Coordinates of C-alpha atoms in Angstrom, one line a residue:
M1 CA -31.2 -6.3 -5.9
S2 CA -27.7 -7.2 -6.7
T3 CA -26.1 -7.0 -10.2
D4 CA -24.1 -10.1 -10.7
Q5 CA -22.9 -9.5 -14.2
P6 CA -20.5 -6.6 -15.1
I7 CA -21.6 -3.9 -17.4
K8 CA -19.9 -4.7 -20.7
R9 CA -18.7 -1.3 -22.0
R10 CA -15.6 -2.7 -23.7
S11 CA -14.1 -6.0 -24.6
A12 CA -11.9 -6.0 -21.5
G13 CA -11.3 -9.7 -21.8
S14 CA -9.4 -9.3 -25.1
P15 CA -5.6 -8.9 -25.0
L16 CA -5.9 -5.3 -26.3
G17 CA -8.6 -4.5 -23.7
Q18 CA -6.6 -6.1 -20.9
R19 CA -3.5 -4.0 -21.9
A20 CA -5.5 -0.8 -21.8
L21 CA -7.0 -1.7 -18.5
L22 CA -3.6 -2.5 -17.0
A23 CA -2.1 0.7 -18.3
T24 CA -4.9 2.7 -16.7
L25 CA -4.6 1.0 -13.4
C26 CA -0.8 1.2 -13.3
L27 CA -0.9 5.0 -14.0
G28 CA -3.2 5.6 -11.0
F29 CA -1.1 3.3 -8.8
F30 CA 2.1 5.0 -9.8
M31 CA 0.8 8.4 -8.8
V32 CA -0.6 7.2 -5.5
I33 CA 2.6 5.4 -4.4
L34 CA 4.9 8.2 -5.7
D35 CA 3.3 10.6 -3.3
T36 CA 4.2 8.4 -0.3
T37 CA 7.9 9.1 -0.8
I38 CA 8.3 12.2 -3.0
V39 CA 7.3 14.7 -0.4
N40 CA 10.0 13.8 2.1
V41 CA 12.8 15.5 0.2
A42 CA 10.7 18.7 -0.1
V43 CA 10.1 19.3 3.6
P44 CA 13.1 21.7 4.2
T45 CA 12.1 23.8 1.1
I46 CA 8.5 23.9 2.2
Q47 CA 9.4 25.0 5.7
A48 CA 11.7 27.7 4.3
E49 CA 8.8 29.2 2.3
L50 CA 5.7 28.5 4.4
H51 CA 7.3 28.3 7.8
G52 CA 5.6 26.3 10.6
S53 CA 6.6 23.9 13.4
V54 CA 8.1 20.4 13.1
T55 CA 4.7 18.9 13.9
D56 CA 3.1 20.9 11.0
L57 CA 5.7 19.5 8.6
Q58 CA 5.1 16.0 9.9
W59 CA 1.4 16.3 9.0
V60 CA 2.4 17.5 5.5
V61 CA 4.2 14.1 5.1
N62 CA 1.9 11.8 7.2
G63 CA -1.5 13.3 6.7
Y64 CA -1.8 11.7 3.3
T65 CA -0.9 8.2 4.7
L66 CA -3.2 8.6 7.7
V67 CA -6.3 9.3 5.6
L68 CA -5.3 6.6 3.1
A69 CA -5.0 4.0 5.9
A70 CA -8.1 5.1 7.7
L71 CA -10.4 5.0 4.7
L72 CA -9.2 1.9 2.7
L73 CA -11.7 -0.5 4.3
S74 CA -14.6 1.8 3.7
A75 CA -13.4 2.5 0.1
G76 CA -13.1 -1.3 -0.6
S77 CA -16.7 -1.8 0.6
L78 CA -17.9 1.2 -1.4
S79 CA -16.2 -0.2 -4.5
D80 CA -18.0 -3.5 -4.1
R81 CA -21.3 -1.7 -3.8
V82 CA -21.1 1.0 -6.5
G83 CA -18.6 -0.6 -8.9
G84 CA -14.9 -0.4 -9.4
R85 CA -14.9 1.8 -12.5
L86 CA -16.9 4.6 -10.9
T87 CA -14.9 4.3 -7.6
F88 CA -11.5 4.3 -9.4
S89 CA -12.4 7.3 -11.7
T90 CA -13.7 9.3 -8.7
G91 CA -10.6 8.5 -6.7
L92 CA -8.3 9.5 -9.4
A93 CA -10.1 12.8 -10.1
T94 CA -10.2 13.6 -6.3
F95 CA -6.4 12.8 -6.1
A96 CA -5.7 15.2 -9.0
A97 CA -7.8 17.9 -7.5
G98 CA -6.0 17.6 -4.1
S99 CA -2.7 17.8 -6.0
A100 CA -3.7 21.0 -7.7
L101 CA -4.7 22.5 -4.3
C102 CA -1.3 21.4 -2.8
A103 CA 0.5 23.1 -5.6
A104 CA -1.4 26.3 -5.0
A105 CA -1.4 26.2 -1.2
P106 CA -0.7 29.7 0.3
A107 CA 0.0 28.4 3.8
L108 CA 0.8 25.2 5.7
G109 CA -2.8 24.7 6.9
W110 CA -4.0 24.7 3.3
L111 CA -1.3 22.4 2.3
I112 CA -2.2 19.9 5.0
A113 CA -5.9 20.0 4.1
A114 CA -5.0 19.4 0.5
R115 CA -2.8 16.4 1.4
L116 CA -5.8 15.0 3.3
L117 CA -7.9 15.3 0.1
Q118 CA -5.1 13.5 -1.8
G119 CA -5.3 10.7 0.8
L120 CA -9.1 10.5 0.2
G121 CA -8.6 10.1 -3.5
A122 CA -5.9 7.5 -3.0
S123 CA -8.1 5.4 -0.6
L124 CA -10.8 5.2 -3.3
L125 CA -8.4 4.3 -6.1
L126 CA -6.4 1.5 -4.6
P127 CA -9.0 -1.2 -3.7
A128 CA -11.0 -0.4 -6.8
A129 CA -7.9 -1.0 -8.9
L130 CA -7.3 -4.5 -7.6
A131 CA -11.0 -5.3 -7.9
L132 CA -10.9 -4.2 -11.6
M133 CA -7.8 -6.3 -12.1
A134 CA -9.5 -9.4 -10.6
H135 CA -12.4 -9.0 -13.0
G136 CA -10.4 -7.9 -16.0
F137 CA -7.9 -10.9 -15.7
P138 CA -10.0 -13.9 -14.9
E139 CA -7.4 -16.4 -16.1
P140 CA -4.9 -17.1 -13.1
S141 CA -1.7 -17.0 -15.2
R142 CA -2.6 -13.7 -16.9
R143 CA -3.7 -12.2 -13.6
A144 CA -0.5 -13.2 -11.9
R145 CA 1.6 -11.6 -14.7
A146 CA -0.5 -8.5 -14.5
I147 CA 0.0 -8.3 -10.8
G148 CA 3.7 -8.6 -11.4
I149 CA 3.7 -5.6 -13.6
W150 CA 1.5 -3.7 -11.1
A151 CA 4.0 -4.5 -8.3
A152 CA 6.9 -3.4 -10.6
V153 CA 5.1 0.0 -11.1
G154 CA 4.7 0.3 -7.3
G155 CA 8.4 -0.4 -6.9
A156 CA 9.3 2.1 -9.5
A157 CA 7.2 4.8 -7.9
T158 CA 8.7 4.1 -4.4
A159 CA 12.2 4.2 -5.8
A160 CA 11.5 7.3 -8.0
G161 CA 10.1 9.4 -5.2
P162 CA 13.3 10.7 -3.6
V163 CA 15.2 11.1 -6.9
L164 CA 12.4 12.6 -9.0
G165 CA 11.4 14.8 -6.1
G166 CA 15.0 16.1 -5.7
L167 CA 15.3 16.9 -9.4
L168 CA 11.9 18.6 -9.7
I169 CA 12.6 20.7 -6.6
H170 CA 16.0 21.7 -7.9
L171 CA 14.6 22.6 -11.4
L172 CA 11.1 24.0 -10.7
G173 CA 10.6 24.3 -7.0
W174 CA 8.6 22.2 -4.4
R175 CA 5.2 23.0 -5.9
S176 CA 6.1 21.1 -9.1
I177 CA 6.0 17.7 -7.2
F178 CA 2.3 18.2 -6.8
A179 CA 1.5 20.0 -10.0
V180 CA 2.9 17.1 -12.1
N181 CA -0.1 15.0 -10.9
V182 CA -2.7 17.3 -12.4
P183 CA -2.2 16.5 -16.1
L184 CA -1.4 12.9 -15.3
G185 CA -4.6 12.6 -13.3
A186 CA -6.7 14.1 -16.1
L187 CA -5.2 11.7 -18.6
G188 CA -5.9 8.8 -16.2
V189 CA -9.6 9.8 -15.8
V190 CA -10.0 9.9 -19.6
M191 CA -8.3 6.5 -19.9
A192 CA -10.5 5.1 -17.1
L193 CA -13.7 6.2 -18.7
A194 CA -12.6 4.9 -22.1
S195 CA -11.1 1.5 -21.1
L196 CA -12.4 0.2 -17.8
P197 CA -15.4 -2.1 -17.6
E198 CA -17.6 -1.9 -14.6
T199 CA -17.4 -4.6 -11.9
P200 CA -20.4 -6.4 -10.4
R201 CA -22.2 -4.4 -7.7
Q202 CA -22.8 -6.1 -4.4
A203 CA -26.2 -5.3 -3.0
G204 CA -26.8 -4.9 0.7
R205 CA -27.5 -2.5 3.5
F206 CA -24.7 0.1 4.0
D207 CA -22.9 -0.6 7.2
F208 CA -22.7 2.9 8.8
A209 CA -21.7 1.7 12.3
G210 CA -18.9 -0.4 10.8
Q211 CA -17.7 2.4 8.6
L212 CA -17.5 4.9 11.5
L213 CA -15.8 2.4 13.9
G214 CA -13.4 1.2 11.2
I215 CA -12.4 4.7 10.3
G216 CA -12.1 5.6 14.0
A217 CA -9.9 2.6 14.8
L218 CA -7.5 3.0 11.8
G219 CA -7.5 6.8 12.0
L220 CA -6.7 6.9 15.7
L221 CA -4.0 4.2 15.3
S222 CA -2.4 6.0 12.4
A223 CA -2.6 9.4 14.1
G224 CA -1.1 8.0 17.3
L225 CA 1.7 6.4 15.5
T226 CA 2.3 9.5 13.4
E227 CA 2.7 11.7 16.6
V228 CA 5.0 9.2 18.4
G229 CA 8.1 10.8 16.8
A230 CA 7.2 14.2 18.2
L231 CA 5.6 13.4 21.5
G232 CA 7.2 10.0 22.5
W233 CA 5.5 6.8 23.5
G234 CA 4.9 7.9 27.0
S235 CA 2.8 10.9 26.0
P236 CA -0.8 10.9 27.5
L237 CA -2.1 12.0 24.1
I238 CA -0.5 9.0 22.4
M239 CA -1.7 6.6 25.1
V240 CA -5.3 7.9 24.8
A241 CA -5.2 7.7 21.0
L242 CA -4.0 4.1 21.0
L243 CA -6.5 3.1 23.8
L244 CA -9.4 4.6 21.9
A245 CA -8.1 2.9 18.7
I246 CA -8.2 -0.5 20.6
I247 CA -11.8 0.3 21.9
A248 CA -13.0 1.3 18.4
G249 CA -11.3 -1.8 16.9
A250 CA -13.1 -4.1 19.4
G251 CA -16.4 -2.3 18.7
F252 CA -15.8 -2.7 15.0
L253 CA -15.2 -6.5 15.3
I254 CA -18.4 -6.9 17.4
T255 CA -20.4 -4.8 15.0
E256 CA -19.1 -6.7 11.9
R257 CA -19.9 -10.1 13.5
R258 CA -23.5 -9.1 14.1
A259 CA -24.2 -7.0 11.0
V260 CA -26.5 -8.3 8.3
G261 CA -24.4 -6.8 5.5
P262 CA -21.0 -6.2 7.1
M263 CA -18.5 -3.9 5.6
L264 CA -15.8 -6.5 6.4
P265 CA -17.1 -10.0 6.3
L266 CA -15.0 -11.7 9.1
S267 CA -15.5 -15.0 7.2
L268 CA -12.7 -13.7 4.9
F269 CA -10.3 -14.6 7.7
S270 CA -11.5 -18.2 7.7
S271 CA -9.2 -18.6 4.7
P272 CA -5.7 -19.4 6.0
T273 CA -4.2 -18.0 2.8
F274 CA -6.0 -14.7 3.2
S275 CA -5.1 -14.3 6.9
A276 CA -1.4 -15.2 6.4
A277 CA -1.0 -13.0 3.3
T278 CA -2.6 -10.1 5.1
A279 CA -0.3 -10.5 8.1
S280 CA 2.6 -10.8 5.7
G281 CA 1.6 -7.6 4.0
L282 CA 1.7 -5.8 7.4
L283 CA 5.1 -7.2 8.2
L284 CA 6.4 -6.5 4.7
N285 CA 5.6 -2.8 4.9
F286 CA 6.7 -2.6 8.5
G287 CA 10.1 -3.8 7.4
I288 CA 10.4 -2.0 4.1
Y289 CA 9.1 1.5 4.9
G290 CA 10.6 1.5 8.4
Q291 CA 13.9 0.4 7.1
V292 CA 14.0 2.9 4.2
F293 CA 13.2 5.6 6.7
V294 CA 16.0 4.6 9.0
L295 CA 18.5 4.1 6.2
S296 CA 17.7 7.6 4.9
L297 CA 18.6 9.1 8.2
Y298 CA 21.7 6.9 8.3
F299 CA 22.9 8.1 4.9
Q300 CA 22.2 11.7 5.6
H301 CA 23.4 12.0 9.3
V302 CA 26.0 9.3 9.6
R303 CA 27.5 9.3 6.1
H304 CA 26.7 13.0 5.6
L305 CA 25.0 12.8 2.1
S306 CA 22.4 15.0 0.6
A307 CA 18.8 13.9 0.0
L308 CA 19.4 13.4 -3.7
Q309 CA 22.7 11.5 -3.0
T310 CA 20.7 9.3 -0.5
G311 CA 18.2 8.5 -3.2
I312 CA 21.1 7.5 -5.5
Q313 CA 22.7 5.3 -2.8
L314 CA 19.4 3.4 -2.4
L315 CA 19.2 2.7 -6.1
P316 CA 20.4 -1.0 -5.8
F317 CA 17.3 -1.6 -3.7
A318 CA 15.1 0.4 -6.1
A319 CA 16.4 -1.4 -9.2
M320 CA 15.4 -4.8 -7.8
T321 CA 11.9 -3.6 -6.8
V322 CA 11.4 -2.3 -10.4
L323 CA 12.8 -5.2 -12.4
G324 CA 11.9 -8.2 -10.2
P325 CA 8.1 -8.2 -9.9
V326 CA 7.5 -8.7 -13.7
L327 CA 9.4 -12.0 -13.6
V328 CA 7.9 -13.0 -10.3
G329 CA 4.4 -12.5 -11.7
R330 CA 5.2 -15.2 -14.3
L331 CA 6.7 -17.4 -11.6
T332 CA 3.7 -17.1 -9.4
A333 CA 1.4 -18.1 -12.3
R334 CA 3.4 -21.3 -12.7
I335 CA 4.1 -22.4 -9.1
G336 CA 1.6 -20.5 -7.0
P337 CA 2.2 -17.7 -4.4
R338 CA 3.7 -19.6 -1.5
P339 CA 7.3 -20.4 -2.7
P340 CA 8.1 -16.8 -3.8
M341 CA 6.5 -15.4 -0.6
V342 CA 8.6 -17.6 1.6
A343 CA 11.8 -17.1 -0.4
G344 CA 11.2 -13.3 -0.7
Q345 CA 10.8 -12.8 3.0
A346 CA 13.8 -15.0 3.8
L347 CA 16.0 -13.0 1.4
A348 CA 14.7 -9.7 2.9
A349 CA 15.6 -11.1 6.4
V350 CA 19.2 -11.8 5.2
G351 CA 19.5 -8.4 3.6
S352 CA 18.2 -6.6 6.7
G353 CA 20.7 -8.6 8.8
L354 CA 23.6 -7.4 6.6
L355 CA 22.4 -3.8 6.8
A356 CA 22.0 -4.1 10.6
A357 CA 25.8 -4.2 10.9
S358 CA 26.3 -0.9 9.1
G359 CA 28.5 1.7 10.7
P360 CA 30.0 5.1 9.8
N361 CA 32.8 3.5 7.8
T362 CA 31.1 0.4 6.3
A363 CA 32.1 -0.2 2.8
Y364 CA 29.4 0.7 0.3
L365 CA 29.8 -2.7 -1.4
Q366 CA 28.6 -4.4 1.8
L367 CA 25.6 -2.0 1.8
V368 CA 24.9 -2.8 -1.8
A369 CA 24.7 -6.5 -1.0
G370 CA 22.2 -5.9 1.7
L371 CA 20.1 -3.5 -0.4
V372 CA 20.0 -5.9 -3.4
L373 CA 18.8 -8.8 -1.1
L374 CA 16.2 -6.5 0.5
G375 CA 15.0 -5.4 -2.9
T376 CA 14.9 -8.9 -4.3
G377 CA 12.9 -10.0 -1.3
F378 CA 10.4 -7.3 -1.8
A379 CA 10.2 -8.1 -5.5
L380 CA 9.4 -11.7 -4.7
T381 CA 7.0 -11.1 -1.9
M382 CA 4.8 -8.2 -3.1
P383 CA 3.2 -9.6 -6.2
S384 CA 2.8 -13.1 -4.8
L385 CA 1.1 -12.0 -1.6
T386 CA -1.2 -9.7 -3.7
A387 CA -2.1 -12.6 -5.9
A388 CA -2.8 -14.8 -2.9
V389 CA -5.2 -12.3 -1.4
V390 CA -7.0 -11.6 -4.6
A391 CA -7.3 -15.3 -5.4
S392 CA -8.5 -16.3 -1.9
A393 CA -11.6 -14.0 -1.8
A394 CA -14.8 -14.4 -3.8
R395 CA -14.9 -12.2 -6.9
Q396 CA -17.7 -9.9 -5.6
R397 CA -15.5 -9.3 -2.5
A398 CA -12.3 -8.4 -4.4
G399 CA -12.7 -4.7 -3.5
I400 CA -12.9 -5.2 0.2
A401 CA -10.3 -8.0 0.2
S402 CA -7.8 -5.7 -1.5
G403 CA -8.9 -2.9 0.9
V404 CA -8.0 -5.1 3.9
L405 CA -4.6 -5.9 2.4
N406 CA -3.8 -2.3 1.6
A407 CA -5.0 -1.2 5.0
S408 CA -2.8 -3.7 6.7
R409 CA 0.2 -2.6 4.7
Q410 CA -0.4 1.1 5.4
V411 CA -0.7 0.4 9.1
G412 CA 2.4 -1.7 9.0
G413 CA 4.3 1.1 7.2
A414 CA 3.1 3.7 9.8
L415 CA 4.1 1.4 12.7
G416 CA 7.5 0.7 11.1
V417 CA 8.3 4.3 10.7
A418 CA 7.1 5.2 14.2
L419 CA 8.7 2.4 16.1
L420 CA 12.0 2.2 14.2
G421 CA 12.2 6.0 14.0
S422 CA 11.7 6.3 17.8
L423 CA 14.7 4.0 18.3
I424 CA 16.9 6.2 16.1
A425 CA 15.7 9.4 17.8
G426 CA 16.1 8.0 21.3
S427 CA 19.1 7.8 23.6
L428 CA 20.7 5.0 21.5
G429 CA 21.7 7.4 18.8
I430 CA 21.5 6.7 15.0
T431 CA 24.1 4.0 14.6
S432 CA 23.1 1.9 17.7
G433 CA 19.4 2.6 17.0
L434 CA 19.9 1.3 13.4
H435 CA 21.4 -1.9 14.7
L436 CA 18.4 -2.6 17.0
A437 CA 15.8 -1.4 14.5
L438 CA 17.1 -3.7 11.7
A439 CA 17.4 -6.6 14.1
I440 CA 13.6 -6.1 14.8
V441 CA 13.0 -5.9 11.0
T442 CA 14.9 -9.1 10.4
A443 CA 12.8 -10.9 13.0
G444 CA 9.6 -9.6 11.4
F445 CA 10.6 -10.9 8.0
I446 CA 11.4 -14.3 9.5
L447 CA 7.9 -14.4 11.1
G448 CA 6.3 -13.5 7.8
A449 CA 8.2 -16.3 6.0
T450 CA 7.1 -18.8 8.7
L451 CA 3.4 -17.7 8.4
S452 CA 3.6 -18.0 4.6
A453 CA 5.2 -21.4 4.6
A454 CA 2.6 -22.7 7.1
Y455 CA -0.7 -21.2 5.9
V456 CA -0.5 -20.0 2.3
H457 CA -1.7 -22.5 -0.3
S458 CA -3.6 -22.8 -3.5
E459 CA -7.3 -23.1 -2.6
Q460 CA -9.2 -25.2 -5.1
R461 CA -12.6 -23.8 -6.0
S462 CA -13.8 -27.1 -7.5
S463 CA -13.3 -28.9 -4.2
S464 CA -14.6 -26.1 -1.9
P465 CA -18.0 -26.5 -0.4
N466 CA -18.3 -22.7 -0.6
R467 CA -18.2 -22.6 -4.3
Q468 CA -21.9 -22.2 -4.7
A469 CA -21.9 -19.6 -1.9
A470 CA -19.7 -17.4 -4.0
S471 CA -22.6 -16.4 -6.2
K472 CA -24.6 -15.3 -3.2
P473 CA -24.5 -11.9 -1.4
H474 CA -21.7 -11.7 1.2
A475 CA -20.0 -14.9 0.2
S476 CA -16.3 -14.5 0.8
L477 CA -14.3 -17.7 1.1
T478 CA -14.0 -19.1 -2.4
T479 CA -11.2 -18.3 -4.7
L480 CA -11.4 -16.3 -7.9
E481 CA -9.8 -19.0 -10.0
E482 CA -7.8 -22.2 -9.5
H483 CA -4.0 -21.7 -9.5

């Protein structure tokens, strides 16, 4: 039997309750996103103390992202079934426990295992957070502004990673980048238990076959892409992993189409807005994460800067990702998600085109122009596409809808780092590889802008024949609210 009404622990709909809810969700989000970038600058120090091969060190960085990408769909489905508050609190506690184990790791094997535990916690936290936001901010304008703040926090975490990591390592050693999560995580759990209402629980049979095939497909794809840098695209191991990922993915789609209570209702993709926004999310992370990875190598190996100096050089991009989304949230509330999505991806394409011309002696002011446009594009696109996805799915499917978006973004990021990194590491060299890599990124942003212009729109609940279906189990096409 389904529970269609949320458990009312707090007056979450009041302005004070909404601020407490948003603060709690943003704290967890900041911690999760920070750990996607903060570890990169610690790799040389970790290797010096714990030793190990290059592949071992790659898994220290990428094991977290791999588990996060592989489990997001399952976590979104779990959040819809057991409730967002419980899932979020459990995820945050698990993430903090994994961080404590990372800080205490006596060897690389222990550190890698603890990073996987961090990824498990993050995968539970992310989709539950967006589901809680969808229910805590039922009014479209307030929800859009909240998502703008949420995106700004994510931008701040992405930007702060290299700089904060460099400072902590310099002052306290590499273990401090993990230890700092422990008190923050404990605070977040207390805030969650005190301020978060529970979301409606979706009844239904647990889709074990879908869970296993979905985890297998995303896990194999992520693992294959992670190992490309070390083994190359022609490696038999890479080819087998990607082939098995395709087979598992096909099996997943067949299973979900036939399942009585599917983990991923394929009818979600009947919404043009949902499909286009999800594809744009993949292309956005492909371009942003892949480009930041390539530019980091460019600054360090071509312009001969340190890791901390590289983080400072990237601050023009970071500043726009922090400041822009708050204003974009208000803009999205007024005009809908499509205009900022199209404009954002177009500006990111222009910025990437400028950066593609970079060479050893390129004036930094030219790089600043490209980085500002890239950051502005990200600031416009991220909150608007998140708002589009949340608004295009039925409220009781908000967890799995956000899980799909986050899974697509994580896969896009992994693909971007793998593909663009392979161009840099190949025979082209860093500078020529940079030119080709950023040309590909520019094309990807143009494709995303085209999809957004053609298919993203404000779906009207009042005119939708699926409106009544939204109150039934497994309904997934109606919007949360009118824009």
